[in-house]
Every structure is written in structure tokens, then in C-alpha cells.
Coordinates of C-alpha atoms (C1' of nucleotides) in Angstrom, one line a residue:
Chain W
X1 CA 224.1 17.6 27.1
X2 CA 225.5 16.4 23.7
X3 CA 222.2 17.1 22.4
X4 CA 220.5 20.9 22.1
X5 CA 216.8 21.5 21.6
X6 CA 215.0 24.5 20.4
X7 CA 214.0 26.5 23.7
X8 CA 210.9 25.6 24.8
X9 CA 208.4 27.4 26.4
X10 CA 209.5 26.9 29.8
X11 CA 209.2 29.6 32.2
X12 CA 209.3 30.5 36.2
X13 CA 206.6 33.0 37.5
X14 CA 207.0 34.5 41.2
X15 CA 204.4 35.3 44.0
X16 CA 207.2 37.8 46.4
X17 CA 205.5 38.6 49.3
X18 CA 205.8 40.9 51.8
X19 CA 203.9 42.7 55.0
X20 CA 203.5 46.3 55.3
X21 CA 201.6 47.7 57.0
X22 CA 200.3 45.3 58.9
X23 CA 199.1 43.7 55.7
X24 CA 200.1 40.6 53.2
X25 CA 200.9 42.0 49.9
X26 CA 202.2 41.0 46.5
X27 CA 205.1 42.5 44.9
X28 CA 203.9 42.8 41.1
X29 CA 205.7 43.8 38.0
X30 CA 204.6 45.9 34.7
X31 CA 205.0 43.4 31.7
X32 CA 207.8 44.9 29.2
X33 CA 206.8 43.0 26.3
X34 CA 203.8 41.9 24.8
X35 CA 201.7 39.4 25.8
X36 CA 200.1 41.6 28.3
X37 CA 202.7 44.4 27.4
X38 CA 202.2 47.0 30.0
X39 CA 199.8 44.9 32.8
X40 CA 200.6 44.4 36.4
X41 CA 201.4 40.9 36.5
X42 CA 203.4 38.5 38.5
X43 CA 207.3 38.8 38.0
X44 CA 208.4 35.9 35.3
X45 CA 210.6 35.0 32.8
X46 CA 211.7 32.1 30.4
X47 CA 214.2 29.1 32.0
X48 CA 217.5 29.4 29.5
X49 CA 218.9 26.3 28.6
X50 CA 221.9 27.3 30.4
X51 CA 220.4 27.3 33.8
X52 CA 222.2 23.8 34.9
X53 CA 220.5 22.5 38.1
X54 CA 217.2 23.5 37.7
X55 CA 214.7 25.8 37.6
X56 CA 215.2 27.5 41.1
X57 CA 218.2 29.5 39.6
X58 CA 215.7 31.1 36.8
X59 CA 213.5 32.2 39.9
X60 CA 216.1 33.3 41.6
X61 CA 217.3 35.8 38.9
X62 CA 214.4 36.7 38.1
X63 CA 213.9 37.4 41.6
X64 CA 217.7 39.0 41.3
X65 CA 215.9 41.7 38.5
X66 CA 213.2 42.4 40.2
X67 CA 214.2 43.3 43.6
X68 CA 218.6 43.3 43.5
X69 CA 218.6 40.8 46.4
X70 CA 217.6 37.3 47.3
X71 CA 214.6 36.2 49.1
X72 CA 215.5 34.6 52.2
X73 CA 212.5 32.2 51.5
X74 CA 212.4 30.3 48.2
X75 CA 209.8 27.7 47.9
X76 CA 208.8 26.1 44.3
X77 CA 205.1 26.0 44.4
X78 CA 203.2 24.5 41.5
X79 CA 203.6 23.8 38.1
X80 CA 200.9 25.5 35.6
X81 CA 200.8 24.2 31.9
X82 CA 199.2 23.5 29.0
X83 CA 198.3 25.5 25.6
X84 CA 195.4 27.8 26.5
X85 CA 197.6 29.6 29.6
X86 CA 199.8 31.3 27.2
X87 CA 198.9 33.0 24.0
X88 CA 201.9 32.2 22.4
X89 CA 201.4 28.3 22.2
X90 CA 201.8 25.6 25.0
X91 CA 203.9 26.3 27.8
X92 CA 204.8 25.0 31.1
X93 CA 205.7 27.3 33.6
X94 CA 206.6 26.4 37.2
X95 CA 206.0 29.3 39.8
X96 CA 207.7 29.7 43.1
X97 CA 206.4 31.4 46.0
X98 CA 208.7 33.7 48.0
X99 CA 209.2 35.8 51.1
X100 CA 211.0 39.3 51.7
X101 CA 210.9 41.5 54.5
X102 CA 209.6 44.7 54.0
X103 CA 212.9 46.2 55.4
X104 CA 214.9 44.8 52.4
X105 CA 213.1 46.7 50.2
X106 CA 213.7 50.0 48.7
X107 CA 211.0 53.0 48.9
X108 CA 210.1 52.6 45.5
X109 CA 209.8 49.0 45.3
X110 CA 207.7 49.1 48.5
X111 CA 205.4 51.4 46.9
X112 CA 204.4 48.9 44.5
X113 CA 203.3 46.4 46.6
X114 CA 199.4 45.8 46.3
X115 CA 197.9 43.8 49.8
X116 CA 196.2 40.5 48.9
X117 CA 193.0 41.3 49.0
X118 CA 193.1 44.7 46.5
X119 CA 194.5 43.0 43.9
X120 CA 194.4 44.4 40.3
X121 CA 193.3 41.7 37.6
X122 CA 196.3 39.6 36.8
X123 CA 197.2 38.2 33.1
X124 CA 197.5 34.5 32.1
X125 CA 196.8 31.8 34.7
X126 CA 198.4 34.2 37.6
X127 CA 195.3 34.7 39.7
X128 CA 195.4 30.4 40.7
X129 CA 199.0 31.2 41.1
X130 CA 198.2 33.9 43.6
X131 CA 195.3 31.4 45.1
X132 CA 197.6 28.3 45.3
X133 CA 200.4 30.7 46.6
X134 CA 198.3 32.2 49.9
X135 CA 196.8 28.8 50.6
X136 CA 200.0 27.0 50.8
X137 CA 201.7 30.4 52.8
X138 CA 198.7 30.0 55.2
X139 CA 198.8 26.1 55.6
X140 CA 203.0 26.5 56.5
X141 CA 202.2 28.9 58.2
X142 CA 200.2 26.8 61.0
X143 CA 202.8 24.6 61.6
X144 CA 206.2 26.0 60.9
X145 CA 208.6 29.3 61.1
X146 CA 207.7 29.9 57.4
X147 CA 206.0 33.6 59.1
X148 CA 209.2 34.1 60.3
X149 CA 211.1 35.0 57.1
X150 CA 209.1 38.2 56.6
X151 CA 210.9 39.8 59.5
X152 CA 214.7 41.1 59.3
X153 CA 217.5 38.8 61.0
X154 CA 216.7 40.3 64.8
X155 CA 212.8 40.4 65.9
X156 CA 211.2 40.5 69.3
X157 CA 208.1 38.0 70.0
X158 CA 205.5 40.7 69.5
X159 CA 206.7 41.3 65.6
X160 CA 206.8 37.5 65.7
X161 CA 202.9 37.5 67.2
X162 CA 201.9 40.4 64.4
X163 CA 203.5 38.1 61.2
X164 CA 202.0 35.1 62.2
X165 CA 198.7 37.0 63.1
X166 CA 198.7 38.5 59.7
X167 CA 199.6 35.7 57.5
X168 CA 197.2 33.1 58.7
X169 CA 194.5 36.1 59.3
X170 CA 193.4 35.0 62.6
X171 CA 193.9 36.3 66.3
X172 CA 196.3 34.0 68.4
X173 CA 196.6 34.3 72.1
X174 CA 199.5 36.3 73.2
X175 CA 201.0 34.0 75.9
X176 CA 199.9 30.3 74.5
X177 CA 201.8 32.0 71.1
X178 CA 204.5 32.7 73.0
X179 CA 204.9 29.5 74.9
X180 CA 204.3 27.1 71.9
X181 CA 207.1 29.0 70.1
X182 CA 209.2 28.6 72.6
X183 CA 208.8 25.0 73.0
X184 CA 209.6 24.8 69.0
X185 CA 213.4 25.9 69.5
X186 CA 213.0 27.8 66.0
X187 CA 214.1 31.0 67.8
X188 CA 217.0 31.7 70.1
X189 CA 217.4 35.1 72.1
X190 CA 220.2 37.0 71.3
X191 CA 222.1 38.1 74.7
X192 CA 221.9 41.7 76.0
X193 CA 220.2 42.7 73.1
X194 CA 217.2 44.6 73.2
X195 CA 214.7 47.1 71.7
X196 CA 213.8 50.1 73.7
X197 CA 211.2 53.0 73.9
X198 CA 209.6 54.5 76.5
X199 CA 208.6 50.9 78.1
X200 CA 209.5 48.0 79.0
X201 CA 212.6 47.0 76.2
X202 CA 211.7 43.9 74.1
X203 CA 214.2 40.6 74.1
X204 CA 215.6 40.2 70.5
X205 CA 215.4 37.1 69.2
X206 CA 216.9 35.5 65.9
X207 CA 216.0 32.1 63.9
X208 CA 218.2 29.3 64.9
X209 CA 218.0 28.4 61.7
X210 CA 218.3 29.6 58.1
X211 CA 215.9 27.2 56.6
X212 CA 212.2 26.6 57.1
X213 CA 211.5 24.1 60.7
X214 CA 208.5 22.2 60.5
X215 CA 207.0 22.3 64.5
X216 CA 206.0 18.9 65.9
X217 CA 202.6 17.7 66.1
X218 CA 201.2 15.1 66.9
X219 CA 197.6 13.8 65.4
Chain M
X1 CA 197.9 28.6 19.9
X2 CA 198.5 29.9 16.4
X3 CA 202.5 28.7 16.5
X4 CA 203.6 25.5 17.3
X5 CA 206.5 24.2 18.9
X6 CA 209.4 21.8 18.6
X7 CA 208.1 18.6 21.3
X8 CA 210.1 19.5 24.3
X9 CA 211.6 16.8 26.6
X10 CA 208.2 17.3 29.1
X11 CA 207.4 14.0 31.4
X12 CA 205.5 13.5 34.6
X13 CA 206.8 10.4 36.5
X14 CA 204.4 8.9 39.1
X15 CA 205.3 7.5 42.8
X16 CA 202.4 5.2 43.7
X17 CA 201.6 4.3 46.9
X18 CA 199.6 1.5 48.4
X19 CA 200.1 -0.3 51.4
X20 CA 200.4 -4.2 51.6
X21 CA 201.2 -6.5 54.1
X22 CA 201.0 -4.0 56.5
X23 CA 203.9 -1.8 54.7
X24 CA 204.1 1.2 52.7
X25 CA 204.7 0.2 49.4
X26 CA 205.9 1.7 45.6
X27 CA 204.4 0.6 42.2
X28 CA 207.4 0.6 40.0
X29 CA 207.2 -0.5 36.6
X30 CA 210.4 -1.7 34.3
X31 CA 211.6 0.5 30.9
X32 CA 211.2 -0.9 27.7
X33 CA 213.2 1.6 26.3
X34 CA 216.1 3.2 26.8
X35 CA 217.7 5.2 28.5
X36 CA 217.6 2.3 31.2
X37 CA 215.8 0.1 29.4
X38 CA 215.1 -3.0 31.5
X39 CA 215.5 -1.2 34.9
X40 CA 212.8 -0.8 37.5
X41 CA 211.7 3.1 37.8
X42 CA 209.0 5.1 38.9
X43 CA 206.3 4.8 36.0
X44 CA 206.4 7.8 33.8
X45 CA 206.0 8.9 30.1
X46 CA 205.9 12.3 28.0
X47 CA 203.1 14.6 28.1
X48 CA 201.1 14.9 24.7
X49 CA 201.5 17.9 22.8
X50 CA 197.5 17.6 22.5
X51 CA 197.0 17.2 26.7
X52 CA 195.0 20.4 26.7
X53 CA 194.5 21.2 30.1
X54 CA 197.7 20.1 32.3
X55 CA 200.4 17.9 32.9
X56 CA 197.7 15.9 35.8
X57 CA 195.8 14.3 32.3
X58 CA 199.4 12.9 31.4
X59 CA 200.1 11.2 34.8
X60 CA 196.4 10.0 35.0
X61 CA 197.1 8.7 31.3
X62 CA 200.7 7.0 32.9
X63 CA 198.3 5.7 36.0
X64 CA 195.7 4.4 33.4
X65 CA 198.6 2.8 31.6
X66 CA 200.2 0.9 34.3
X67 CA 197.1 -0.4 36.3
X68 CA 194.4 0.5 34.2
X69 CA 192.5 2.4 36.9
X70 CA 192.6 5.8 37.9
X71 CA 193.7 6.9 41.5
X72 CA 191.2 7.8 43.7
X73 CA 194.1 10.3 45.2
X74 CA 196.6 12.1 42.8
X75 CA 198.2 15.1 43.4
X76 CA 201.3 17.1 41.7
X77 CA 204.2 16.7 43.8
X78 CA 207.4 18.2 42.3
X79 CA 209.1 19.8 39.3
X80 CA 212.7 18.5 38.3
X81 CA 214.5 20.0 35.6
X82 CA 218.2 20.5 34.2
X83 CA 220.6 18.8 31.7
X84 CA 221.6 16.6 33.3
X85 CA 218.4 14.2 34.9
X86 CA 218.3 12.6 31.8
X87 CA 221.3 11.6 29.3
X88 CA 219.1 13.0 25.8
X89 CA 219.6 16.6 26.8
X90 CA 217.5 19.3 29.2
X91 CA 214.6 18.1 30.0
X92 CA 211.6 18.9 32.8
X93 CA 209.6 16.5 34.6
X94 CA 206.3 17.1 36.8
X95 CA 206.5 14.5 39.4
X96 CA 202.8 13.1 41.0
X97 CA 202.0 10.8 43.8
X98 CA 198.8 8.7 44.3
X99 CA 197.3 6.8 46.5
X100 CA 196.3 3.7 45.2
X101 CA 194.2 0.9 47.8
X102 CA 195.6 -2.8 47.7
X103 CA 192.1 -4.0 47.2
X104 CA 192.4 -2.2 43.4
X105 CA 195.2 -4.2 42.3
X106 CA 195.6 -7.3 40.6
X107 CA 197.5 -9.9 41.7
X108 CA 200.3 -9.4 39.2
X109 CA 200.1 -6.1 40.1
X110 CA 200.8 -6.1 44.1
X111 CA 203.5 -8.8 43.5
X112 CA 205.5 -6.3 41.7
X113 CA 205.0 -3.9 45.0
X114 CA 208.2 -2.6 46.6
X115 CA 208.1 -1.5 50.3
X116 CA 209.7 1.9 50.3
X117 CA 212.8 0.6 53.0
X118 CA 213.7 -2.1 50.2
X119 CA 213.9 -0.1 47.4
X120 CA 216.5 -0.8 44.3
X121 CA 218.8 1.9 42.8
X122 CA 216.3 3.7 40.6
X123 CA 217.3 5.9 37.8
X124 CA 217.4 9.8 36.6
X125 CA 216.6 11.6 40.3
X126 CA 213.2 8.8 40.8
X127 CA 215.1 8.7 44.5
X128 CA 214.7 12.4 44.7
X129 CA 211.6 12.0 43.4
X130 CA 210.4 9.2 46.1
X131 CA 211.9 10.8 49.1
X132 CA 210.1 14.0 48.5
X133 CA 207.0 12.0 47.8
X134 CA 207.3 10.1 51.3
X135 CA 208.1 13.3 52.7
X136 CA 205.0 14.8 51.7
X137 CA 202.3 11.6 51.9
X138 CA 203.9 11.6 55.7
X139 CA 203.3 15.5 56.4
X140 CA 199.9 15.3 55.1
X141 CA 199.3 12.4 56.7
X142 CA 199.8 14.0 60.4
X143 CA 196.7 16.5 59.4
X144 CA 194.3 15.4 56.8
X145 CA 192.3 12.6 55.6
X146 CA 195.2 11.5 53.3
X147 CA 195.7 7.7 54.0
X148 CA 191.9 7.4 54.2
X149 CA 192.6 7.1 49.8
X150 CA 194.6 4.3 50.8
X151 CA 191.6 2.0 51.9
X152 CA 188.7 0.6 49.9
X153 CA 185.7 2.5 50.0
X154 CA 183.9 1.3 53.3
X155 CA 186.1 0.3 56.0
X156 CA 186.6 0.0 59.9
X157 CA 187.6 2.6 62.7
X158 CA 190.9 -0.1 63.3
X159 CA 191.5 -0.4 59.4
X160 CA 191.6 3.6 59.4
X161 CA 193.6 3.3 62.7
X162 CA 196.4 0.6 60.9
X163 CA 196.9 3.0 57.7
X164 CA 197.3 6.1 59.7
X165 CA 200.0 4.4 62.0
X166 CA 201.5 2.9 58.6
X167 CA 202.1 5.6 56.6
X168 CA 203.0 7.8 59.5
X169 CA 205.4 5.5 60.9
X170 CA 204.7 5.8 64.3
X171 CA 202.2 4.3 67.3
X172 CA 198.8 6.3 67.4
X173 CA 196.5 5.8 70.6
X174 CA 193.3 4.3 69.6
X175 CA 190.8 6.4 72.0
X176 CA 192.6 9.3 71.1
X177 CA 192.7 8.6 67.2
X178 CA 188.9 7.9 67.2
X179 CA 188.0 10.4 68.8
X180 CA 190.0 13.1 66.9
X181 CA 188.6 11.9 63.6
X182 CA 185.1 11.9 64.5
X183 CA 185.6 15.2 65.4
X184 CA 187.0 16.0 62.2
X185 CA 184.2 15.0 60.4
X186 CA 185.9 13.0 57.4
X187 CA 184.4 10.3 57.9
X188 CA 180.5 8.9 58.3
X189 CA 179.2 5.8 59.6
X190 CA 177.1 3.8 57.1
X191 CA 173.8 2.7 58.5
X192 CA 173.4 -0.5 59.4
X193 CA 176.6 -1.9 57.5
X194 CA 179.4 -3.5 59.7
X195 CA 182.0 -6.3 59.2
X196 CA 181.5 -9.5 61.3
X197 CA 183.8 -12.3 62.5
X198 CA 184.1 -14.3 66.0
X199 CA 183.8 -11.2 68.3
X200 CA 181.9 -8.1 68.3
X201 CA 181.3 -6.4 64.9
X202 CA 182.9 -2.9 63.4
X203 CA 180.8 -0.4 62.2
X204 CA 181.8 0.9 58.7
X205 CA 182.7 3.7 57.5
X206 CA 183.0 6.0 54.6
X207 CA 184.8 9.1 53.5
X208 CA 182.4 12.3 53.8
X209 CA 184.4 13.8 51.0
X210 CA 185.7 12.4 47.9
X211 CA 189.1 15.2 48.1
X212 CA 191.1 15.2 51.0
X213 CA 190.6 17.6 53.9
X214 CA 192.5 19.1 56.1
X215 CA 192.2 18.9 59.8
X216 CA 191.5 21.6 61.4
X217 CA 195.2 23.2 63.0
X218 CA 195.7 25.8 65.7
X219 CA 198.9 26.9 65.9
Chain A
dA1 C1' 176.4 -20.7 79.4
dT2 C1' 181.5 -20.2 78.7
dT3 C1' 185.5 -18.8 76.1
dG4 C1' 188.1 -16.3 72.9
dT5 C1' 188.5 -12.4 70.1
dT6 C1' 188.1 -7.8 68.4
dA7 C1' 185.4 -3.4 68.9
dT8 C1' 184.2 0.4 71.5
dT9 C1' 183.6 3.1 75.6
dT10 C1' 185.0 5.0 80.1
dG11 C1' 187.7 7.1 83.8
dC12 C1' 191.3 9.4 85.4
dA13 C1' 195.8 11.5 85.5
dA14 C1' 198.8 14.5 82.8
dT15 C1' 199.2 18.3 79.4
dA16 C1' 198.3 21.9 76.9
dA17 C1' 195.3 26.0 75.5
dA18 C1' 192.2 30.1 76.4
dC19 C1' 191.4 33.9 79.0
dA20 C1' 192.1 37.4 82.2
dA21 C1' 194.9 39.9 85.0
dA22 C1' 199.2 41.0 87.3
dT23 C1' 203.9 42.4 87.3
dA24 C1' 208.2 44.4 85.0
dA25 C1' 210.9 47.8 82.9
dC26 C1' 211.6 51.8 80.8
dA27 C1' 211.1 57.3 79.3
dG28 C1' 209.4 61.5 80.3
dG29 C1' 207.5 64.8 82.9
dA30 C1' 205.6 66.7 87.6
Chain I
dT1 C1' 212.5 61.5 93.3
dC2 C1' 208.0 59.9 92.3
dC3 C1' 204.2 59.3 89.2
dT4 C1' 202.3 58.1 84.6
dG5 C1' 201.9 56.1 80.3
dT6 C1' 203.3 52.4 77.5
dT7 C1' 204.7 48.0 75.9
dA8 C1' 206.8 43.5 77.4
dT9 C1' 206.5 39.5 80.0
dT10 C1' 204.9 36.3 83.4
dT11 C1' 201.3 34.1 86.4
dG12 C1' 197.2 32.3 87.7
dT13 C1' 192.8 29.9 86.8
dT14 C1' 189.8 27.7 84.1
dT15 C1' 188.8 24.7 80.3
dA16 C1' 189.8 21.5 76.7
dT17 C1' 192.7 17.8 74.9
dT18 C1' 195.8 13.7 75.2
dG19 C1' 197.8 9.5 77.1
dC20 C1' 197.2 5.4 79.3
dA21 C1' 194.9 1.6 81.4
dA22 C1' 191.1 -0.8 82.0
dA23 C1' 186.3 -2.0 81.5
dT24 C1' 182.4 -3.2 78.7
dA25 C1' 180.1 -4.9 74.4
dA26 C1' 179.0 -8.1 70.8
dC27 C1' 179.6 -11.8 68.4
dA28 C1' 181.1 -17.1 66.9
dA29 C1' 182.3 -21.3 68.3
dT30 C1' 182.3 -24.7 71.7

DNA sequence: ATTGTTATTTGCAATAAACAAATAACAGGA
DNA sequence: TCCTGTTATTTGTTTATTGCAAATAACAAT
């Protein structure tokens, strides 16, 4: 602390994603400044010196600018450096991977999300973010409530069914899904309340807890 | 590429794992300079301005340095960063793990083992740094060929069944275990090569791949 | 041939998963 | 009120998978 360095290039880079439409998508940002000035490319900025625990709180404020909320799922994902990703001379930049519901975002904002699979051509070393960022999303996915964090704070199993359907991509069985959640304890149902329509009302259910539960396996 | 920049304070520190005795074990290695100097700590060192693709040539060059082989499993584990991890100022470290087999280490070497429940204090975060590194190399370990990288390159059903059990910390059943990784297909026996003794002989075996694969997970 | 030892396979009960279908609960209209 | 359409939830039934215990295999040494 006694001691100050000239800033480094040390920077955070995001992956936010979110589901709509029934699809995984990317929240992107257009680059204010040059390098790139003007692309669609992942949401970024430099770690200031003053940022004290680490470099979570420059994701999160970048996050923070991007959005004006938190992301209910903050993971760091992989650090990227070297002197070729980055025009501007060596750099180091760590990237996080994050998750937002669709419902916390505002029209606009929404309307900028691009799914997965149309993305546009992303500047610097972004697209093996995006890569490394799916993969691990995908892996967690399999084994945990990770899926869970793209829904708002009350669900019913079938939204639960849909997110984990479209984040790992595959078709699971309706009732084996149900009754290996269940057995997990990551959800609890909330009494007497429930979703209507013209049918049957849905239980709602909530996490039982705020942070990611890894479910048990066995080898 | 064009500027160049002030060195920052960018280190990788390694947690290497091997397993001896029948215990999951850390490679530490003691400072010769301060800050610390003369305390046992996870091996580690800054990354060369001229390491020209990523931080995982500097922790291969730390590896090289300390054993004078390379790891046949190394993987990026964690980024730490802040003020105050290291008493000359901010500073960012890229923390690896590897997998290192007891057969690849000298003597000298596996005396200076440490089995992760008798750890000293270590300095900076290194105990952050080894908890999420156990954390992981046991997570791993419950779904892909991970602790294979902790054996020599040909080895027995029963040696593959001890490491498994090892790093995982728990009793595996052995019909179950075999048969769940032949069906994996990470492994192949070798024709005609088994290991004798007084009693009937083990086939061998050998990794199909030389990177680590997942098992394959329904949810 | 017998014994001791570790490797490998087998059999069976207990669990869990996949699949298909039934039942439940409601709104809205006949 | 009763019937219909719709989604939610539960129930079988069949089909793998796992856990556990025991049998069999293959060798060295006696």
C-alpha cells in the first residue's frame, strides 16, 4: 500500500447472460472508445487501483454500468493475457461470467441481447471468452442450481424444467427432473402461493439458497 | 505492442499435487527472497514481460523450475488480486494446479511433500489459494479422468481404484468403479502387458487421452 | 497339489431413470 | 351445472444402474 505503481493494464470483461425467448443470449455492449471504437463487444473495463479486495468489485461495476443492477450470479471465469490480445500492449484481463433474469431487465436492454448461436464477430480474445463462458455455464449446469439464477425469486418447476432444458440444450424427462430436484433441497415451495390460468395453478417455488448448491453425486 | 509498459506486480503461484504414501500431498518450495524469505509457500514467480502467449508458459516455467519436469496435468485455477495479498503494493496473481505422479519425483523432491491435512501457515492468501485448488481437484475428480494424471503412465484397475478414493476422500466400490470407467472410455488396456507378483496378475492400463475428460453426466 | 494373495467376475437385491399414461385443478363457455 | 381445453402433477411399469457380498481366476512359493 505504501508503494503506487503506474496502472497497468489490468482489466475485467463480462459474459451476462440471459434467456429470452426460450433462448441463451449474451448481453453485448458498443465499445465507446477506440480499440474497436464502435463494435459489439463484451462489456469491460480497466481494474482501478482503488478497487481494494479484488477484481470482483471492477466486474461488478462494470456490471453496475451496464445493466443499473447486480447480477444475482457472479462467477470469475478465466484469466486471458498476454501482448497480442490487446492492441495497446500486454494486458491481463480476467473475465467473469454472469447470470440475469430476463425480468430484471429493461425493454431496451433486452433488445440487445443477441442468442448464442447468432453471435456477431466479437473484438480482442472475446470469442474464447464466450467459448470458455457457455462450456463452463453448461458443465454447472449438470450438476448444480447454477440454471436457477436466470429465473426471478418465485418460479414453478416447469420454468425450472424450461432453464435447465435451454442452458444445457438437451431434452430432460419431466418427472425424473422433477424428482431429482426435489431430492437436491435447492428449492423450497412457497405456501399458498401459486400461479394461475385457465388450468391447473402451478406450486411456486423459491431457492433455499442465495448462492450456487452443488447436487450430490456419486461416481 | 508498439507502447510498453511499467512491469506490473503479475505472478502465477502453483499448488502441486501428488499423492504419496497413500495421501494427497503439496509441493511447497521455501523463499529465497523476501517478502517471507525462508518460509515454505506455494512455488510461484512473476510472469515475463516477453511470455508471449499466457500466464500458463509462466507457471510451466515455475513447474520447470522447481522439479525440472513439466506436469502432465496443469490447469489455471484462480485469479487473486488487491493491495493488500502482498506487502510491495497491488498486485495480481494467476493461481495453477497440477498433477504431478510420485514416480516423477526425486527423492529430495517427495521428502519435501506436505500432505494437505498437515499443512504449515503459508503466506500471502497460498491458503486461499490451496483450498480452492482442493476444492476443485475434488469436484473434478467425482466426474472426469482427473486423478488418472496422478499415476505413471501404465498402471492397474486397483492403482486407478486407490487414487480415485484418495483424492476424493471417500470409499468407492470396486465392481462399481470398474465398471463405470470402462464405460467411460478413458482408459485402454495394453496388450499383453500386466504386473505380476504372488497371485494373479493386473492387466495395465493406459489413458486413451492425453487431456482430461469428462464423464459423461445426466442430470 | 496346497496355500496365500491379489485381481477380476458374477449374482442378486436395492435404487434410480426413462417412458407412457393417468389424474388434478382450474377458466370459460354450453 | 356440466363439459372442454389446458397445464400441472402424480403414478405405474419397464429398464438401467449401483451397492454389496461372494465366487472364481491366476499366479508364486511351499
Amino acid at each position: 500500500m505504501e508503494q503506487t505503481y503506474q496502472q497497468p493494464l489490468v482489466m475485467v470483461d463480462t459474459a451476462l447472460f440471459t434467456i429470452l425467448d426460450e433462448r441463451l443470449c449474451l448481453l453485448l455492449a458498443r465499445r465507446r472508445e477506440p480499440p474497436f471504437e464502435g463494435v459489439l463487444a463484451l462489456p469491460g473495463g480497466f481494474v482501478h487501483i482503488e478497487e481494494d479486495t479484488d477484481t470482483t468489485m471492477a466486474a461488478r461495476r462494470v456490471i453496475r454500468g451496464k445493466l443499473g443492477i447486480d447480477a444475482p450470479y457472479l462467477e470469475q471465469l478465466f484469466t486471458f493475457s498476454g501482448p497480442a490480445r490487446d492492441p495497446r500492449g500486454w494486458s491481463i484481463s480476467v473475465a467473469y461470467y454472469a447470470l440475469i433474469p430476463a425480468a430484471l431487465l429493461s425493454q431496451s436492454q433486452a433488445a440487445e441481447a443477441v442468442p448464442v448461436e447468432e453471435l456477431p464477430t466479437l473484438p480482442f480474445d472475446h470469442p474464447q471468452i464466450v467459448d470458455k463462458a457457455i462450456e463452463r455455464l453448461r458443465g454447472k449446469a449438470t450438476y448444480s442450481s447454477l440454471p436457477a439464477f436466470l429465473l426471478p425469486s418465485e418460479f414453478t418447476m416447469n420454468d425450472l424444467h424450461r432453464i435447465y432444458q435451454q442452458t444445457i440444450g438437451t431434452r430432460l424427462d419431466q418427472a425424473s427432473f422433477r424428482h431429482k430436484i426435489l431430492e437436491q433441497d435447492i428449492i423450497e415451495p412457497m405456501p399458498n402461493r401459486f400461479r394461475g390460468g385457465a388450468h391447473r395453478p402451478a406450486q411456486l417455488y423459491r431457492l433455499t439458497s442465495r448462492v450456487l448448491i452443488p447436487f450430490e453425486r456419486k461416481i
